[in-house]
PDB file of C-alpha atoms in Angstrom:
ATOM      1  CA  UNK A 113      -8.581  30.318  -0.740  1.00 70.00           C
ATOM      2  CA  UNK A 114     -12.020  28.686  -1.018  1.00 79.00           C
ATOM      3  CA  UNK A 115     -10.730  25.461  -2.521  1.00 94.00           C
ATOM      4  CA  UNK A 116     -10.477  22.154  -0.724  1.00 98.00           C
ATOM      5  CA  UNK A 117      -6.956  20.763  -0.904  1.00 98.00           C
ATOM      6  CA  UNK A 118      -6.785  16.959  -0.964  1.00 98.00           C
ATOM      7  CA  UNK A 119      -3.526  15.167  -0.216  1.00 98.00           C
ATOM      8  CA  UNK A 120      -3.641  11.492  -1.031  1.00 97.00           C
ATOM      9  CA  UNK A 121      -1.483   8.618  -2.184  1.00 95.00           C
ATOM     10  CA  UNK A 122      -0.281   5.270  -0.893  1.00 93.00           C
ATOM     11  CA  UNK A 123       0.777   4.551   2.651  1.00 90.00           C
ATOM     12  CA  UNK A 124       4.251   5.656   3.851  1.00 93.00           C
ATOM     13  CA  UNK A 125       4.777   8.356   1.232  1.00 96.00           C
ATOM     14  CA  UNK A 126       4.733  11.541   3.351  1.00 96.00           C
ATOM     15  CA  UNK A 127       1.113  12.743   3.261  1.00 97.00           C
ATOM     16  CA  UNK A 128       0.992  13.693   6.942  1.00 97.00           C
ATOM     17  CA  UNK A 129       4.108  15.869   6.835  1.00 97.00           C
ATOM     18  CA  UNK A 130       2.942  17.621   3.666  1.00 98.00           C
ATOM     19  CA  UNK A 131      -0.500  18.337   5.123  1.00 98.00           C
ATOM     20  CA  UNK A 132       0.979  20.144   8.130  1.00 98.00           C
ATOM     21  CA  UNK A 133       3.380  22.182   6.003  1.00 97.00           C
ATOM     22  CA  UNK A 134       0.623  23.245   3.615  1.00 98.00           C
ATOM     23  CA  UNK A 135      -1.691  24.112   6.497  1.00 98.00           C
ATOM     24  CA  UNK A 136       0.975  26.416   7.921  1.00 97.00           C
ATOM     25  CA  UNK A 137       1.446  28.179   4.592  1.00 96.00           C
ATOM     26  CA  UNK A 138      -2.198  28.316   3.454  1.00 97.00           C
ATOM     27  CA  UNK A 139      -3.917  29.165   6.758  1.00 97.00           C
ATOM     28  CA  UNK A 140      -5.381  25.683   6.747  1.00 98.00           C
ATOM     29  CA  UNK A 141      -6.896  23.074   8.989  1.00 98.00           C
ATOM     30  CA  UNK A 142      -6.444  19.345   8.423  1.00 98.00           C
ATOM     31  CA  UNK A 143      -9.309  16.871   7.984  1.00 98.00           C
ATOM     32  CA  UNK A 144      -8.585  13.173   8.351  1.00 98.00           C
ATOM     33  CA  UNK A 145      -9.478  10.981   5.360  1.00 98.00           C
ATOM     34  CA  UNK A 146      -8.168   7.692   6.737  1.00 97.00           C
ATOM     35  CA  UNK A 147     -10.865   5.254   7.862  1.00 95.00           C
ATOM     36  CA  UNK A 148      -8.707   3.743  10.620  1.00 97.00           C
ATOM     37  CA  UNK A 149      -7.487   6.998  12.150  1.00 98.00           C
ATOM     38  CA  UNK A 150     -11.087   7.795  13.069  1.00 97.00           C
ATOM     39  CA  UNK A 151     -10.668   5.436  16.039  1.00 98.00           C
ATOM     40  CA  UNK A 152      -9.192   6.191  19.436  1.00 98.00           C
ATOM     41  CA  UNK A 153      -6.162   4.216  20.597  1.00 98.00           C
ATOM     42  CA  UNK A 154      -5.347   2.829  17.140  1.00 98.00           C
ATOM     43  CA  UNK A 155      -2.206   4.918  16.977  1.00 98.00           C
ATOM     44  CA  UNK A 156       0.901   2.913  16.153  1.00 98.00           C
ATOM     45  CA  UNK A 157      -0.674   0.577  13.605  1.00 98.00           C
ATOM     46  CA  UNK A 158      -2.281   3.474  11.721  1.00 97.00           C
ATOM     47  CA  UNK A 159       0.811   5.714  11.826  1.00 97.00           C
ATOM     48  CA  UNK A 160      -1.412   8.404  13.336  1.00 98.00           C
ATOM     49  CA  UNK A 161       0.049  11.884  13.627  1.00 97.00           C
ATOM     50  CA  UNK A 162       1.571  12.657  17.025  1.00 96.00           C
ATOM     51  CA  UNK A 163       0.486  15.730  18.946  1.00 95.00           C
ATOM     52  CA  UNK A 164       4.004  17.147  18.635  1.00 96.00           C
ATOM     53  CA  UNK A 165       3.867  16.737  14.844  1.00 97.00           C
ATOM     54  CA  UNK A 166       0.716  18.845  14.474  1.00 97.00           C
ATOM     55  CA  UNK A 167       2.717  22.027  15.137  1.00 97.00           C
ATOM     56  CA  UNK A 168      -0.337  23.853  16.403  1.00 96.00           C
ATOM     57  CA  UNK A 169      -2.450  23.083  13.329  1.00 98.00           C
ATOM     58  CA  UNK A 170      -6.085  22.158  14.044  1.00 98.00           C
ATOM     59  CA  UNK A 171      -6.833  18.548  13.078  1.00 98.00           C
ATOM     60  CA  UNK A 172     -10.371  17.208  12.582  1.00 98.00           C
ATOM     61  CA  UNK A 173     -11.909  13.697  12.608  1.00 98.00           C
ATOM     62  CA  UNK A 174      -9.048  11.979  14.403  1.00 98.00           C
ATOM     63  CA  UNK A 175      -9.852   9.878  17.495  1.00 98.00           C
ATOM     64  CA  UNK A 176     -13.598  10.528  17.365  1.00 98.00           C
ATOM     65  CA  UNK A 177     -14.859   6.969  17.890  1.00 98.00           C
ATOM     66  CA  UNK A 178     -14.086   3.961  20.051  1.00 98.00           C
ATOM     67  CA  UNK A 179     -13.316   0.746  18.172  1.00 97.00           C
ATOM     68  CA  UNK A 180     -16.616  -0.775  19.281  1.00 96.00           C
ATOM     69  CA  UNK A 181     -18.682   2.126  17.888  1.00 95.00           C
ATOM     70  CA  UNK A 182     -20.263   2.133  14.435  1.00 89.00           C
ATOM     71  CA  UNK A 183     -18.940   4.634  11.914  1.00 92.00           C
ATOM     72  CA  UNK A 184     -19.824   4.413   8.240  1.00 88.00           C
ATOM     73  CA  UNK A 185     -19.037   6.257   5.021  1.00 88.00           C
ATOM     74  CA  UNK A 186     -22.452   7.878   5.474  1.00 90.00           C
ATOM     75  CA  UNK A 187     -21.381   9.241   8.873  1.00 94.00           C
ATOM     76  CA  UNK A 188     -18.092  10.452   7.448  1.00 96.00           C
ATOM     77  CA  UNK A 189     -19.809  12.216   4.564  1.00 95.00           C
ATOM     78  CA  UNK A 190     -21.976  14.220   6.966  1.00 96.00           C
ATOM     79  CA  UNK A 191     -19.177  15.019   9.424  1.00 98.00           C
ATOM     80  CA  UNK A 192     -16.546  15.966   6.843  1.00 98.00           C
ATOM     81  CA  UNK A 193     -18.888  18.210   4.851  1.00 98.00           C
ATOM     82  CA  UNK A 194     -19.918  20.082   7.991  1.00 98.00           C
ATOM     83  CA  UNK A 195     -16.276  20.663   8.875  1.00 98.00           C
ATOM     84  CA  UNK A 196     -15.322  21.767   5.356  1.00 98.00           C
ATOM     85  CA  UNK A 197     -18.134  24.310   5.262  1.00 97.00           C
ATOM     86  CA  UNK A 198     -17.230  25.628   8.711  1.00 98.00           C
ATOM     87  CA  UNK A 199     -13.546  25.994   7.795  1.00 98.00           C
ATOM     88  CA  UNK A 200     -14.366  27.852   4.580  1.00 97.00           C
ATOM     89  CA  UNK A 201     -16.866  30.088   6.403  1.00 97.00           C
ATOM     90  CA  UNK A 202     -14.085  31.094   8.784  1.00 97.00           C
ATOM     91  CA  UNK A 203     -11.869  32.071   5.839  1.00 96.00           C
ATOM     92  CA  UNK A 204      -9.448  29.181   6.208  1.00 97.00           C
ATOM     93  CA  UNK A 205      -8.383  26.350   3.885  1.00 97.00           C
ATOM     94  CA  UNK A 206      -9.684  22.785   4.358  1.00 98.00           C
ATOM     95  CA  UNK A 207      -6.917  20.242   3.765  1.00 98.00           C
ATOM     96  CA  UNK A 208      -8.103  16.639   3.530  1.00 98.00           C
ATOM     97  CA  UNK A 209      -5.356  14.074   4.041  1.00 98.00           C
ATOM     98  CA  UNK A 210      -5.507  10.302   3.873  1.00 97.00           C
ATOM     99  CA  UNK A 211      -5.522   7.257   1.707  1.00 94.00           C
ATOM    100  CA  UNK A 212      -9.143   6.110   2.008  1.00 93.00           C
ATOM    101  CA  UNK A 213     -10.387   6.973  -1.457  1.00 91.00           C
ATOM    102  CA  UNK A 214     -14.028   6.141  -0.719  1.00 87.00           C
ATOM    103  CA  UNK A 215     -14.075   8.656   2.136  1.00 93.00           C
ATOM    104  CA  UNK A 216     -12.709  11.366  -0.152  1.00 96.00           C
ATOM    105  CA  UNK A 217     -15.192  10.624  -2.938  1.00 92.00           C
ATOM    106  CA  UNK A 218     -18.176  10.335  -0.606  1.00 91.00           C
ATOM    107  CA  UNK A 219     -17.384  13.701   0.920  1.00 96.00           C
ATOM    108  CA  UNK A 220     -16.492  15.778  -2.125  1.00 97.00           C
ATOM    109  CA  UNK A 221     -18.711  14.271  -4.821  1.00 94.00           C
ATOM    110  CA  UNK A 222     -22.499  14.233  -5.086  1.00 91.00           C
ATOM    111  CA  UNK A 223     -22.937  10.708  -3.782  1.00 82.00           C
ATOM    112  CA  UNK A 224     -26.345   9.840  -2.395  1.00 77.00           C
ATOM    113  CA  UNK A 225     -25.789   7.738   0.695  1.00 75.00           C
ATOM    114  CA  UNK A 226     -28.274   6.756   3.342  1.00 66.00           C
ATOM    115  CA  UNK A 227     -28.054   5.668   6.937  1.00 66.00           C
ATOM    116  CA  UNK A 228     -28.668   1.961   7.311  1.00 58.00           C
ATOM    117  CA  UNK A 229     -27.950   0.747  10.816  1.00 49.00           C
ATOM    118  CA  UNK A 230     -29.127  -2.809  10.174  1.00 49.00           C
ATOM    119  CA  UNK A 231     -26.799  -3.785   7.336  1.00 60.00           C
ATOM    120  CA  UNK A 232     -26.350  -7.539   7.059  1.00 72.00           C
ATOM    121  CA  UNK A 233     -23.114  -9.492   6.586  1.00 76.00           C
ATOM    122  CA  UNK A 234     -25.020 -12.296   4.797  1.00 80.00           C
ATOM    123  CA  UNK A 235     -22.877 -14.875   6.569  1.00 80.00           C
ATOM    124  CA  UNK A 236     -25.192 -17.681   5.402  1.00 82.00           C
ATOM    125  CA  UNK A 237     -24.422 -16.948   1.726  1.00 85.00           C
ATOM    126  CA  UNK A 238     -21.262 -17.700  -0.226  1.00 87.00           C
ATOM    127  CA  UNK A 239     -19.714 -15.187  -2.622  1.00 88.00           C
ATOM    128  CA  UNK A 240     -21.072 -17.167  -5.560  1.00 88.00           C
ATOM    129  CA  UNK A 241     -24.582 -17.263  -4.101  1.00 88.00           C
ATOM    130  CA  UNK A 242     -24.600 -13.490  -3.554  1.00 90.00           C
ATOM    131  CA  UNK A 243     -23.227 -12.884  -7.040  1.00 88.00           C
ATOM    132  CA  UNK A 244     -25.781 -15.186  -8.699  1.00 91.00           C
ATOM    133  CA  UNK A 245     -28.621 -13.632  -6.723  1.00 89.00           C
ATOM    134  CA  UNK A 246     -27.619 -10.130  -7.778  1.00 89.00           C
ATOM    135  CA  UNK A 247     -27.316 -11.249 -11.406  1.00 90.00           C
ATOM    136  CA  UNK A 248     -30.811 -12.755 -11.245  1.00 90.00           C
ATOM    137  CA  UNK A 249     -32.267  -9.484  -9.989  1.00 84.00           C
ATOM    138  CA  UNK A 250     -30.238  -6.926 -11.920  1.00 85.00           C
ATOM    139  CA  UNK A 251     -29.348  -6.865 -15.610  1.00 81.00           C
ATOM    140  CA  UNK A 252     -26.736  -4.145 -15.201  1.00 77.00           C
ATOM    141  CA  UNK A 253     -24.738  -5.315 -12.177  1.00 83.00           C
ATOM    142  CA  UNK A 254     -20.972  -4.927 -12.578  1.00 80.00           C
ATOM    143  CA  UNK A 255     -19.015  -6.439  -9.731  1.00 84.00           C
ATOM    144  CA  UNK A 256     -16.039  -8.646  -8.895  1.00 80.00           C
ATOM    145  CA  UNK A 257     -17.545 -11.920  -7.705  1.00 80.00           C
ATOM    146  CA  UNK A 258     -14.437 -12.627  -5.606  1.00 80.00           C
ATOM    147  CA  UNK A 259     -14.605  -9.373  -3.630  1.00 80.00           C
ATOM    148  CA  UNK A 260     -16.578 -10.332  -0.532  1.00 83.00           C
ATOM    149  CA  UNK A 261     -16.828  -6.852   0.932  1.00 75.00           C
ATOM    150  CA  UNK A 262     -18.048  -5.390  -2.349  1.00 78.00           C
ATOM    151  CA  UNK A 263     -20.584  -8.193  -2.823  1.00 85.00           C
ATOM    152  CA  UNK A 264     -22.048  -7.648   0.641  1.00 82.00           C
ATOM    153  CA  UNK A 265     -22.228  -3.892   0.018  1.00 78.00           C
ATOM    154  CA  UNK A 266     -23.920  -4.508  -3.332  1.00 82.00           C
ATOM    155  CA  UNK A 267     -26.556  -6.799  -1.816  1.00 83.00           C
ATOM    156  CA  UNK A 268     -27.262  -4.354   1.000  1.00 79.00           C
ATOM    157  CA  UNK A 269     -27.511  -1.546  -1.555  1.00 76.00           C
ATOM    158  CA  UNK A 270     -29.900  -3.583  -3.698  1.00 80.00           C
ATOM    159  CA  UNK A 271     -32.157  -4.407  -0.749  1.00 79.00           C
ATOM    160  CA  UNK A 272     -32.157  -0.750   0.278  1.00 71.00           C
ATOM    161  CA  UNK A 273     -32.703   0.852  -3.136  1.00 74.00           C
ATOM    162  CA  UNK A 274     -33.621  -1.871  -5.653  1.00 79.00           C
ATOM    163  CA  UNK A 275     -30.690  -0.716  -7.797  1.00 77.00           C
ATOM    164  CA  UNK A 276     -27.213  -1.912  -8.767  1.00 78.00           C
ATOM    165  CA  UNK A 277     -24.442  -0.468  -6.634  1.00 72.00           C
ATOM    166  CA  UNK A 278     -22.472   0.524  -9.748  1.00 68.00           C
ATOM    167  CA  UNK A 279     -25.283   2.979 -10.576  1.00 67.00           C
ATOM    168  CA  UNK A 280     -24.282   5.015  -7.517  1.00 64.00           C
ATOM    169  CA  UNK A 281     -21.590   6.873  -9.429  1.00 64.00           C
ATOM    170  CA  UNK A 282     -21.127  10.546 -10.052  1.00 63.00           C
ATOM    171  CA  UNK A 283     -18.487  12.869 -11.444  1.00 77.00           C
ATOM    172  CA  UNK A 284     -20.173  15.937  -9.973  1.00 89.00           C
ATOM    173  CA  UNK A 285     -17.907  17.688  -7.483  1.00 93.00           C
ATOM    174  CA  UNK A 286     -19.694  19.606  -4.742  1.00 95.00           C
ATOM    175  CA  UNK A 287     -16.590  21.589  -3.820  1.00 96.00           C
ATOM    176  CA  UNK A 288     -13.865  23.303  -5.793  1.00 95.00           C
ATOM    177  CA  UNK A 289     -11.002  20.933  -5.057  1.00 97.00           C
ATOM    178  CA  UNK A 290      -7.366  20.361  -5.953  1.00 97.00           C
ATOM    179  CA  UNK A 291      -6.235  16.736  -5.721  1.00 98.00           C
ATOM    180  CA  UNK A 292      -2.557  16.283  -4.840  1.00 98.00           C
ATOM    181  CA  UNK A 293      -1.034  12.798  -4.976  1.00 97.00           C
ATOM    182  CA  UNK A 294       2.349  11.837  -3.561  1.00 98.00           C
ATOM    183  CA  UNK A 295       4.214   9.007  -5.199  1.00 97.00           C
ATOM    184  CA  UNK A 296       7.664   7.501  -5.594  1.00 97.00           C
ATOM    185  CA  UNK A 297       9.454   4.613  -7.260  1.00 96.00           C
ATOM    186  CA  UNK A 298       7.782   1.318  -6.374  1.00 96.00           C
ATOM    187  CA  UNK A 299      10.929  -0.294  -4.934  1.00 97.00           C
ATOM    188  CA  UNK A 300      11.521   2.743  -2.735  1.00 97.00           C
ATOM    189  CA  UNK A 301       7.883   2.731  -1.594  1.00 97.00           C
ATOM    190  CA  UNK A 302       7.935  -0.958  -0.728  1.00 97.00           C
ATOM    191  CA  UNK A 303      11.175  -0.513   1.191  1.00 98.00           C
ATOM    192  CA  UNK A 304       9.645   2.387   3.136  1.00 97.00           C
ATOM    193  CA  UNK A 305       6.562   0.294   3.894  1.00 97.00           C
ATOM    194  CA  UNK A 306       8.663  -2.606   5.155  1.00 98.00           C
ATOM    195  CA  UNK A 307      10.777  -0.327   7.346  1.00 97.00           C
ATOM    196  CA  UNK A 308       7.695   1.437   8.682  1.00 97.00           C
ATOM    197  CA  UNK A 309       6.281  -1.901   9.840  1.00 98.00           C
ATOM    198  CA  UNK A 310       9.545  -2.678  11.640  1.00 98.00           C
ATOM    199  CA  UNK A 311       9.354   0.707  13.372  1.00 98.00           C
ATOM    200  CA  UNK A 312       5.754   0.000  14.394  1.00 98.00           C
ATOM    201  CA  UNK A 313       6.797  -3.285  15.977  1.00 98.00           C
ATOM    202  CA  UNK A 314       9.670  -1.579  17.799  1.00 98.00           C
ATOM    203  CA  UNK A 315       7.350   1.201  18.991  1.00 98.00           C
ATOM    204  CA  UNK A 316       4.954  -1.232  20.661  1.00 98.00           C
ATOM    205  CA  UNK A 317       2.385  -2.384  18.103  1.00 98.00           C
ATOM    206  CA  UNK A 318       2.088  -5.736  19.876  1.00 98.00           C
ATOM    207  CA  UNK A 319       1.114  -4.058  23.144  1.00 98.00           C
ATOM    208  CA  UNK A 320      -1.317  -1.758  21.348  1.00 98.00           C
ATOM    209  CA  UNK A 321      -3.135  -4.715  19.815  1.00 98.00           C
ATOM    210  CA  UNK A 322      -2.906  -6.901  22.921  1.00 98.00           C
ATOM    211  CA  UNK A 323      -4.748  -4.236  24.936  1.00 98.00           C
ATOM    212  CA  UNK A 324      -7.864  -4.877  22.830  1.00 98.00           C
ATOM    213  CA  UNK A 325      -7.232  -8.608  22.461  1.00 98.00           C
ATOM    214  CA  UNK A 326      -7.118  -9.090  26.226  1.00 98.00           C
ATOM    215  CA  UNK A 327     -10.466  -7.311  26.521  1.00 98.00           C
ATOM    216  CA  UNK A 328     -11.870  -9.730  23.902  1.00 97.00           C
ATOM    217  CA  UNK A 329     -12.770  -6.847  21.594  1.00 97.00           C
ATOM    218  CA  UNK A 330     -13.167  -8.223  18.085  1.00 96.00           C
ATOM    219  CA  UNK A 331     -14.719  -5.430  16.081  1.00 95.00           C
ATOM    220  CA  UNK A 332     -14.309  -4.722  12.381  1.00 90.00           C
ATOM    221  CA  UNK A 333     -11.437  -2.203  12.676  1.00 94.00           C
ATOM    222  CA  UNK A 334      -9.384  -4.716  14.635  1.00 96.00           C
ATOM    223  CA  UNK A 335     -10.237  -7.803  12.588  1.00 94.00           C
ATOM    224  CA  UNK A 336      -9.876  -6.187   9.169  1.00 91.00           C
ATOM    225  CA  UNK A 337      -7.392  -3.350   9.659  1.00 95.00           C
ATOM    226  CA  UNK A 338      -3.878  -4.007   8.371  1.00 97.00           C
ATOM    227  CA  UNK A 339      -1.479  -4.328  11.288  1.00 98.00           C
ATOM    228  CA  UNK A 340      -4.257  -5.389  13.639  1.00 98.00           C
ATOM    229  CA  UNK A 341      -5.788  -8.441  11.949  1.00 97.00           C
ATOM    230  CA  UNK A 342      -2.345 -10.036  11.547  1.00 98.00           C
ATOM    231  CA  UNK A 343      -1.397  -9.528  15.214  1.00 98.00           C
ATOM    232  CA  UNK A 344      -4.773 -10.932  16.272  1.00 98.00           C
ATOM    233  CA  UNK A 345      -3.934 -14.047  14.266  1.00 98.00           C
ATOM    234  CA  UNK A 346      -0.558 -14.210  16.009  1.00 98.00           C
ATOM    235  CA  UNK A 347      -2.232 -13.925  19.404  1.00 98.00           C
ATOM    236  CA  UNK A 348      -4.786 -16.567  18.346  1.00 98.00           C
ATOM    237  CA  UNK A 349      -1.903 -18.900  17.483  1.00 98.00           C
ATOM    238  CA  UNK A 350      -2.603 -18.903  13.737  1.00 98.00           C
ATOM    239  CA  UNK A 351       0.725 -17.192  12.907  1.00 97.00           C
ATOM    240  CA  UNK A 352       4.073 -17.064  14.618  1.00 98.00           C
ATOM    241  CA  UNK A 353       5.354 -13.522  15.151  1.00 98.00           C
ATOM    242  CA  UNK A 354       7.708 -13.513  12.168  1.00 98.00           C
ATOM    243  CA  UNK A 355       4.901 -14.628   9.861  1.00 98.00           C
ATOM    244  CA  UNK A 356       2.539 -12.000  11.285  1.00 98.00           C
ATOM    245  CA  UNK A 357       5.071  -9.240  10.615  1.00 98.00           C
ATOM    246  CA  UNK A 358       5.686 -10.440   7.076  1.00 98.00           C
ATOM    247  CA  UNK A 359       1.929 -10.562   6.485  1.00 98.00           C
ATOM    248  CA  UNK A 360       1.584  -6.952   7.662  1.00 98.00           C
ATOM    249  CA  UNK A 361       4.283  -5.914   5.185  1.00 98.00           C
ATOM    250  CA  UNK A 362       2.769  -7.913   2.339  1.00 97.00           C
ATOM    251  CA  UNK A 363      -0.769  -6.687   2.984  1.00 96.00           C
ATOM    252  CA  UNK A 364       0.465  -3.098   3.253  1.00 97.00           C
ATOM    253  CA  UNK A 365       2.227  -3.385  -0.115  1.00 97.00           C
ATOM    254  CA  UNK A 366      -0.895  -4.865  -1.721  1.00 95.00           C
ATOM    255  CA  UNK A 367      -3.000  -2.093  -0.204  1.00 94.00           C
ATOM    256  CA  UNK A 368      -0.684   0.513  -1.721  1.00 95.00           C
ATOM    257  CA  UNK A 369      -1.256  -1.046  -5.159  1.00 93.00           C
ATOM    258  CA  UNK A 370      -5.022  -0.908  -4.674  1.00 91.00           C
ATOM    259  CA  UNK A 371      -4.769   2.715  -3.576  1.00 93.00           C
ATOM    260  CA  UNK A 372      -2.954   3.652  -6.783  1.00 93.00           C
ATOM    261  CA  UNK A 373      -5.596   1.887  -8.852  1.00 90.00           C
ATOM    262  CA  UNK A 374      -8.424   3.727  -7.101  1.00 89.00           C
ATOM    263  CA  UNK A 375      -6.824   7.165  -7.243  1.00 93.00           C
ATOM    264  CA  UNK A 376      -5.892   6.851 -10.910  1.00 92.00           C
ATOM    265  CA  UNK A 377      -9.373   5.735 -11.934  1.00 87.00           C
ATOM    266  CA  UNK A 378     -11.565   7.707  -9.548  1.00 87.00           C
ATOM    267  CA  UNK A 379      -9.881  11.053  -8.856  1.00 92.00           C
ATOM    268  CA  UNK A 380      -8.316  13.788 -10.986  1.00 93.00           C
ATOM    269  CA  UNK A 381      -4.988  13.634  -9.173  1.00 97.00           C
ATOM    270  CA  UNK A 382      -1.897  15.693  -9.931  1.00 97.00           C
ATOM    271  CA  UNK A 383       0.986  13.426  -8.948  1.00 98.00           C
ATOM    272  CA  UNK A 384       4.237  14.626  -7.395  1.00 98.00           C
ATOM    273  CA  UNK A 385       7.295  12.422  -7.030  1.00 97.00           C
ATOM    274  CA  UNK A 386       8.511  12.823  -3.450  1.00 98.00           C
ATOM    275  CA  UNK A 387      12.060  13.982  -2.800  1.00 97.00           C
ATOM    276  CA  UNK A 388      12.822  12.152   0.428  1.00 96.00           C
ATOM    277  CA  UNK A 389      16.340  13.628   0.574  1.00 97.00           C
ATOM    278  CA  UNK A 390      14.970  17.192   0.635  1.00 98.00           C
ATOM    279  CA  UNK A 391      11.238  17.186   1.366  1.00 97.00           C
ATOM    280  CA  UNK A 392      11.150  20.986   1.106  1.00 97.00           C
ATOM    281  CA  UNK A 393      11.532  20.621  -2.641  1.00 98.00           C
ATOM    282  CA  UNK A 394       8.338  18.564  -2.759  1.00 98.00           C
ATOM    283  CA  UNK A 395       6.540  21.037  -0.490  1.00 98.00           C
ATOM    284  CA  UNK A 396       7.463  23.967  -2.744  1.00 98.00           C
ATOM    285  CA  UNK A 397       6.489  22.097  -5.931  1.00 98.00           C
ATOM    286  CA  UNK A 398       3.059  21.316  -4.501  1.00 98.00           C
ATOM    287  CA  UNK A 399       2.613  24.815  -3.115  1.00 97.00           C
ATOM    288  CA  UNK A 400       3.456  26.411  -6.468  1.00 97.00           C
ATOM    289  CA  UNK A 401       0.992  24.124  -8.237  1.00 97.00           C
ATOM    290  CA  UNK A 402      -1.779  25.013  -5.779  1.00 97.00           C
ATOM    291  CA  UNK A 403      -1.156  28.729  -6.076  1.00 94.00           C
ATOM    292  CA  UNK A 404      -1.040  28.573  -9.874  1.00 94.00           C
ATOM    293  CA  UNK A 405      -4.412  26.809  -9.860  1.00 92.00           C
ATOM    294  CA  UNK A 406      -6.121  29.024  -7.309  1.00 81.00           C
ATOM    295  CA  UNK A 407      -8.563  30.792  -9.587  1.00 72.00           C
TER     296      UNK A 407
END
């Protein structure tokens, strides 16, 4: 099979388990498409696959950077494409798994990205000032003026290229790919998310975060990653522990909603409703779909 298999969907829906099962059946190797699982020692809060769960399957782009090292979508695009081409050359099946939609699109589609090591945060400008500046320079800018991260990216992109960031769009796939999405009833998903957070706390998330906090490491993955930013606020005295845990659950649920929105608008996903009572049913449904579309 020369196709790239992509397994995506919201958090806590079974992507990791499916990726391993498909890799076993399709002579595959797994490529991480989760922006937080790139980093070493961010294990519990990212629900990173355990060594015992890999079942001998080769996994790529997990634990490749320290939390104080830079790693951008540009870097991911280069690394993931190299790995995909190597896997295919060896006659095996690349299986991308993760919920970071921008990583998936940057890798598989003909996006023109460039390395910019001196990107600014524009801390001296408000959201409104950035938005108004972009509007004064570009007639065709389309952007949410309340989305700080997107505004900063748009201004950096403008300064780098002289163009609107929404022009950097493409529907041209560079690889023959099958996009598999796992989903379930919203109430079930939210319950699974809430329970997963409780398990993370019981498994030592506080200690995992405190290790970095005590070293005074305050890098982007720790201050913006769900599960880490909330515990930092607890350790800073902004939240009590109960509030921090509830914030992790709330932010995880909101993230799942954003993931659905992205996948439905940006990727040609075939959705499968997960059978949590008998996951083998879901595995076989996905496998049959892949084999029927392998042409």
